[in-house]
Amino acid sequence: MKKTFLNLFFGGAFFALCIVFLNAADARSADIAFGDVDDDHLNYDAITYLEEEKVVEGYDDGTYKPEQTINRAEFLKIVMEAADVSFGSEDCDYEDVSDDAWYYKYVCKATDMGFVEGYDDGEFKPGREINFAE
């Protein structure tokens, strides 16, 4: 049985979670590190804030790809980093989540905290595009 992946709503590759952090925020004076996010982008302030807070890092090529879809592992990383969760030695037993994957600690901690659960087939499906219900 598939459980919901947190009851958060999002739109496109960038979601309302980021806007919550910026509700009362002033415009950022620092330059953003991503070459594909201009200061007139709808989510510039949110992206800048999350980058400054080390919640998001972008891609190796210096881009953020704000219009790209996001998968379950990426979304979980953002949520867990934004919540400033402390990581320990949690383990998880998903067939498709190896302990050397970059998202391992996020999936295991979120599972341990009861935020997420895998699928009936024993997988977490970290690369699956996140959908509105999740």
mmCIF file of C-alpha atoms in Angstrom:
data_model
loop_
_atom_site.group_PDB
_atom_site.id
_atom_site.type_symbol
_atom_site.label_atom_id
_atom_site.label_comp_id
_atom_site.label_asym_id
_atom_site.label_seq_id
_atom_site.Cartn_x
_atom_site.Cartn_y
_atom_site.Cartn_z
ATOM 1 C CA MET A 1 0.000 0.000 0.000
ATOM 2 C CA LYS A 2 1.412 3.322 -1.030
ATOM 3 C CA LYS A 3 1.291 6.022 1.614
ATOM 4 C CA THR A 4 1.409 9.703 0.927
ATOM 5 C CA PHE A 5 4.867 11.188 0.827
ATOM 6 C CA LEU A 6 3.953 14.153 3.075
ATOM 7 C CA ASN A 7 0.901 16.278 2.696
ATOM 8 C CA LEU A 8 2.559 19.173 0.928
ATOM 9 C CA PHE A 9 1.346 20.728 -2.255
ATOM 10 C CA PHE A 10 3.696 21.895 -4.959
ATOM 11 C CA GLY A 11 3.604 23.196 -8.472
ATOM 12 C CA GLY A 12 6.034 22.171 -11.170
ATOM 13 C CA ALA A 13 9.616 21.710 -10.083
ATOM 14 C CA PHE A 14 9.364 24.366 -7.420
ATOM 15 C CA PHE A 15 6.723 24.130 -4.761
ATOM 16 C CA ALA A 16 4.869 26.132 -2.180
ATOM 17 C CA LEU A 17 7.119 24.858 0.601
ATOM 18 C CA CYS A 18 9.773 27.303 -0.513
ATOM 19 C CA ILE A 19 7.356 30.213 -0.469
ATOM 20 C CA VAL A 20 6.514 29.538 3.188
ATOM 21 C CA PHE A 21 10.075 30.374 4.143
ATOM 22 C CA LEU A 22 9.840 33.684 2.359
ATOM 23 C CA ASN A 23 6.445 34.931 3.398
ATOM 24 C CA ALA A 24 7.896 37.897 5.252
ATOM 25 C CA ALA A 25 11.338 37.916 3.700
ATOM 26 C CA ASP A 26 12.888 40.981 2.108
ATOM 27 C CA ALA A 27 14.471 40.816 -1.319
ATOM 28 C CA ARG A 28 17.914 39.225 -1.197
ATOM 29 C CA SER A 29 20.909 41.357 -1.983
ATOM 30 C CA ALA A 30 23.305 38.498 -2.669
ATOM 31 C CA ASP A 31 23.700 37.179 -6.192
ATOM 32 C CA ILE A 32 22.290 33.742 -6.748
ATOM 33 C CA ALA A 33 24.682 31.025 -7.769
ATOM 34 C CA PHE A 34 22.486 29.586 -10.524
ATOM 35 C CA GLY A 35 22.955 30.749 -14.086
ATOM 36 C CA ASP A 36 19.420 29.851 -15.140
ATOM 37 C CA VAL A 37 17.551 31.833 -12.463
ATOM 38 C CA ASP A 38 17.341 35.537 -13.244
ATOM 39 C CA ASP A 39 16.384 38.060 -10.576
ATOM 40 C CA ASP A 40 13.026 38.552 -12.310
ATOM 41 C CA HIS A 41 12.128 34.836 -12.032
ATOM 42 C CA LEU A 42 8.892 34.258 -10.114
ATOM 43 C CA ASN A 43 10.683 32.174 -7.469
ATOM 44 C CA TYR A 44 14.005 34.049 -7.389
ATOM 45 C CA ASP A 45 13.686 35.047 -3.717
ATOM 46 C CA ALA A 46 12.691 31.533 -2.633
ATOM 47 C CA ILE A 47 15.462 29.864 -4.625
ATOM 48 C CA THR A 48 18.025 32.380 -3.385
ATOM 49 C CA TYR A 49 16.966 31.886 0.214
ATOM 50 C CA LEU A 50 17.139 28.101 0.015
ATOM 51 C CA GLU A 51 20.527 28.250 -1.696
ATOM 52 C CA GLU A 52 21.893 30.628 0.958
ATOM 53 C CA GLU A 53 20.580 28.357 3.712
ATOM 54 C CA LYS A 54 22.291 25.359 2.043
ATOM 55 C CA VAL A 55 18.965 23.581 1.531
ATOM 56 C CA VAL A 56 19.442 23.338 -2.238
ATOM 57 C CA GLU A 57 22.668 23.129 -4.212
ATOM 58 C CA GLY A 58 21.642 22.950 -7.832
ATOM 59 C CA TYR A 59 23.358 20.886 -10.475
ATOM 60 C CA ASP A 60 27.063 20.434 -11.214
ATOM 61 C CA ASP A 61 26.766 22.629 -14.301
ATOM 62 C CA GLY A 62 25.782 25.656 -12.175
ATOM 63 C CA THR A 63 22.075 25.501 -12.965
ATOM 64 C CA TYR A 64 18.989 25.036 -10.811
ATOM 65 C CA LYS A 65 16.527 23.991 -13.532
ATOM 66 C CA PRO A 66 13.484 25.586 -11.880
ATOM 67 C CA GLU A 67 11.060 24.329 -14.539
ATOM 68 C CA GLN A 68 12.216 20.708 -14.348
ATOM 69 C CA THR A 69 10.152 18.118 -12.504
ATOM 70 C CA ILE A 70 11.420 16.784 -9.200
ATOM 71 C CA ASN A 71 11.650 13.199 -8.012
ATOM 72 C CA ARG A 72 10.861 11.640 -4.642
ATOM 73 C CA ALA A 73 14.476 11.646 -3.426
ATOM 74 C CA GLU A 74 15.088 15.281 -4.423
ATOM 75 C CA PHE A 75 11.887 16.457 -2.773
ATOM 76 C CA LEU A 76 12.661 14.517 0.387
ATOM 77 C CA LYS A 77 16.143 16.064 0.588
ATOM 78 C CA ILE A 78 14.690 19.568 0.358
ATOM 79 C CA VAL A 79 12.065 18.873 3.019
ATOM 80 C CA MET A 80 14.548 17.261 5.412
ATOM 81 C CA GLU A 81 17.184 19.973 4.936
ATOM 82 C CA ALA A 82 14.602 22.746 5.327
ATOM 83 C CA ALA A 83 13.400 21.123 8.561
ATOM 84 C CA ASP A 84 17.023 21.019 9.776
ATOM 85 C CA VAL A 85 16.725 17.370 10.769
ATOM 86 C CA SER A 86 19.627 15.757 12.610
ATOM 87 C CA PHE A 87 20.834 12.557 11.039
ATOM 88 C CA GLY A 88 22.083 9.572 12.974
ATOM 89 C CA SER A 89 22.772 6.018 12.000
ATOM 90 C CA GLU A 90 19.338 5.168 10.653
ATOM 91 C CA ASP A 91 19.148 2.252 8.283
ATOM 92 C CA CYS A 92 16.421 1.322 5.864
ATOM 93 C CA ASP A 93 15.683 -1.779 3.897
ATOM 94 C CA TYR A 94 14.388 -0.665 0.523
ATOM 95 C CA GLU A 95 15.530 -2.858 -2.343
ATOM 96 C CA ASP A 96 16.234 0.186 -4.514
ATOM 97 C CA VAL A 97 18.012 2.400 -1.940
ATOM 98 C CA SER A 98 21.666 1.470 -1.495
ATOM 99 C CA ASP A 99 23.681 2.798 1.412
ATOM 100 C CA ASP A 100 26.035 4.633 -0.948
ATOM 101 C CA ALA A 101 23.258 6.631 -2.659
ATOM 102 C CA TRP A 102 23.333 10.392 -2.006
ATOM 103 C CA TYR A 103 19.738 10.260 -0.753
ATOM 104 C CA TYR A 104 20.179 7.264 1.584
ATOM 105 C CA LYS A 105 20.290 9.268 4.821
ATOM 106 C CA TYR A 106 17.220 11.301 3.850
ATOM 107 C CA VAL A 107 15.121 8.276 2.942
ATOM 108 C CA CYS A 108 16.165 6.321 6.027
ATOM 109 C CA LYS A 109 15.625 9.204 8.456
ATOM 110 C CA ALA A 110 12.244 10.114 6.956
ATOM 111 C CA THR A 111 11.213 6.458 7.136
ATOM 112 C CA ASP A 112 12.399 6.258 10.745
ATOM 113 C CA MET A 113 10.393 9.392 11.567
ATOM 114 C CA GLY A 114 7.284 7.942 9.901
ATOM 115 C CA PHE A 115 7.137 10.609 7.171
ATOM 116 C CA VAL A 116 7.423 8.144 4.318
ATOM 117 C CA GLU A 117 6.891 4.501 3.620
ATOM 118 C CA GLY A 118 7.889 2.373 0.690
ATOM 119 C CA TYR A 119 5.754 0.479 -1.734
ATOM 120 C CA ASP A 120 4.373 -3.037 -1.300
ATOM 121 C CA ASP A 121 7.116 -4.392 -3.563
ATOM 122 C CA GLY A 122 9.810 -3.369 -1.025
ATOM 123 C CA GLU A 123 11.016 -0.357 -3.001
ATOM 124 C CA PHE A 124 11.030 3.359 -2.255
ATOM 125 C CA LYS A 125 11.263 4.413 -5.908
ATOM 126 C CA PRO A 126 13.490 7.455 -5.273
ATOM 127 C CA GLY A 127 13.779 8.353 -8.963
ATOM 128 C CA ARG A 128 10.048 8.402 -9.571
ATOM 129 C CA GLU A 129 8.693 11.833 -10.394
ATOM 130 C CA ILE A 130 6.774 13.138 -7.419
ATOM 131 C CA ASN A 131 3.108 13.695 -8.038
ATOM 132 C CA PHE A 132 0.573 16.081 -6.542
ATOM 133 C CA ALA A 133 -0.892 13.509 -4.127
ATOM 134 C CA GLU A 134 2.526 12.680 -2.690
#
